[in-house]
Amino acid sequence: MVEVAVGGVLALPEAYGLGPIEVTAITGGPVEMAAPLTGPGSGVAGCSGGGGTSSDGGGGVTMKCGVGPAATINDAMSLKVAEIRKTTAVLRIEPAG
């Protein structure tokens, strides 16, 4: 698990198909994150608080995740918001499965 603040960036293994995840907002509700795509396709499933994808030029994914079940991203990565604090969030990132 890792604790991150707004503006914090987490590097990911290439196998996940995403570039570094940046935390863009923590507002007491869902944690908002964005990452560039580095592989083909993108999919976000199971993110509590909703999840979605967007294409920004070269392509990227945006997510809003609250505390709860893990999201599966690109069928390769599991991302769970374990805790939301005042100015930080605790995230668990691991291989999907």
CSV table of C-alpha atoms in Angstrom, one decimal:
chain,number,residue,atom,x,y,z
A,1,MET,CA,0.0,0.0,0.0
A,2,VAL,CA,1.1,3.5,-0.7
A,3,GLU,CA,-0.1,6.9,0.6
A,4,VAL,CA,-0.4,9.7,-2.0
A,5,ALA,CA,-1.5,13.3,-2.0
A,6,VAL,CA,-2.9,15.4,-4.8
A,7,GLY,CA,-0.3,15.7,-7.5
A,8,GLY,CA,1.4,12.5,-6.4
A,9,VAL,CA,2.5,10.2,-9.2
A,10,LEU,CA,2.9,6.4,-9.0
A,11,ALA,CA,5.0,4.6,-11.6
A,12,LEU,CA,3.5,1.2,-12.7
A,13,PRO,CA,5.0,-1.9,-14.3
A,14,GLU,CA,4.7,-1.8,-18.1
A,15,ALA,CA,2.6,-5.0,-18.1
A,16,TYR,CA,-0.3,-3.0,-16.7
A,17,GLY,CA,-0.7,-1.0,-19.9
A,18,LEU,CA,-0.7,2.4,-18.1
A,19,GLY,CA,1.9,5.1,-17.6
A,20,PRO,CA,2.3,6.7,-14.2
A,21,ILE,CA,-1.0,7.3,-12.3
A,22,GLU,CA,-1.4,10.9,-11.1
A,23,VAL,CA,-3.8,11.7,-8.2
A,24,THR,CA,-5.7,14.8,-9.5
A,25,ALA,CA,-8.2,15.3,-6.6
A,26,ILE,CA,-9.0,14.2,-3.1
A,27,THR,CA,-12.2,15.9,-1.9
A,28,GLY,CA,-13.4,13.6,0.9
A,29,GLY,CA,-15.4,11.6,-1.7
A,30,PRO,CA,-13.9,9.6,-4.5
A,31,VAL,CA,-10.2,9.9,-5.3
A,32,GLU,CA,-9.7,11.2,-8.9
A,33,MET,CA,-6.8,9.8,-10.9
A,34,ALA,CA,-5.5,9.9,-14.4
A,35,ALA,CA,-2.9,7.9,-16.4
A,36,PRO,CA,-1.7,7.8,-20.0
A,37,LEU,CA,-2.3,4.5,-21.9
A,38,THR,CA,0.9,2.7,-22.9
A,39,GLY,CA,-0.7,-0.4,-24.4
A,40,PRO,CA,-3.7,-1.2,-26.6
A,41,GLY,CA,-7.2,-0.7,-25.3
A,42,SER,CA,-8.4,0.3,-21.9
A,43,GLY,CA,-11.0,-0.9,-19.5
A,44,VAL,CA,-12.0,0.0,-15.9
A,45,ALA,CA,-14.4,-2.3,-14.1
A,46,GLY,CA,-15.6,-2.4,-10.5
A,47,CYS,CA,-14.4,0.9,-9.3
A,48,SER,CA,-16.7,2.0,-6.4
A,49,GLY,CA,-17.8,5.6,-7.0
A,50,GLY,CA,-17.7,5.0,-10.7
A,51,GLY,CA,-14.9,4.6,-13.3
A,52,GLY,CA,-14.5,5.8,-16.8
A,53,THR,CA,-12.2,6.2,-19.6
A,54,SER,CA,-11.4,9.2,-21.7
A,55,SER,CA,-9.1,9.8,-24.7
A,56,ASP,CA,-6.8,12.8,-24.3
A,57,GLY,CA,-4.8,13.1,-27.5
A,58,GLY,CA,-2.6,10.1,-27.2
A,59,GLY,CA,-5.1,8.4,-25.0
A,60,GLY,CA,-5.5,8.1,-21.3
A,61,VAL,CA,-7.7,6.8,-18.6
A,62,THR,CA,-9.4,8.8,-15.8
A,63,MET,CA,-10.9,7.2,-12.7
A,64,LYS,CA,-12.9,8.2,-9.7
A,65,CYS,CA,-12.7,5.6,-6.9
A,66,GLY,CA,-14.0,5.6,-3.4
A,67,VAL,CA,-13.1,3.4,-0.6
A,68,GLY,CA,-14.4,-0.1,-1.4
A,69,PRO,CA,-14.0,-2.9,-3.8
A,70,ALA,CA,-10.9,-2.9,-6.1
A,71,ALA,CA,-11.1,-1.7,-9.7
A,72,THR,CA,-9.7,-3.9,-12.4
A,73,ILE,CA,-7.8,-2.0,-15.1
A,74,ASN,CA,-6.9,-3.4,-18.5
A,75,ASP,CA,-7.6,-6.9,-17.0
A,76,ALA,CA,-4.0,-6.7,-15.7
A,77,MET,CA,-4.1,-4.5,-12.6
A,78,SER,CA,-6.1,-4.2,-9.4
A,79,LEU,CA,-6.4,-0.7,-7.8
A,80,LYS,CA,-8.1,-0.3,-4.4
A,81,VAL,CA,-8.6,2.8,-2.4
A,82,ALA,CA,-8.0,1.5,1.1
A,83,GLU,CA,-8.5,4.8,2.9
A,84,ILE,CA,-9.2,8.5,2.2
A,85,ARG,CA,-7.7,11.0,4.6
A,86,LYS,CA,-8.0,14.8,4.7
A,87,THR,CA,-5.3,15.5,2.1
A,88,THR,CA,-4.1,12.0,1.1
A,89,ALA,CA,-5.4,8.6,0.0
A,90,VAL,CA,-4.0,5.1,0.7
A,91,LEU,CA,-4.0,3.0,-2.5
A,92,ARG,CA,-3.3,-0.7,-3.0
A,93,ILE,CA,-2.0,-1.6,-6.5
A,94,GLU,CA,-1.3,-5.2,-7.5
A,95,PRO,CA,-1.6,-7.6,-10.4
A,96,ALA,CA,-5.2,-8.5,-11.2
A,97,GLY,CA,-6.4,-12.0,-10.4
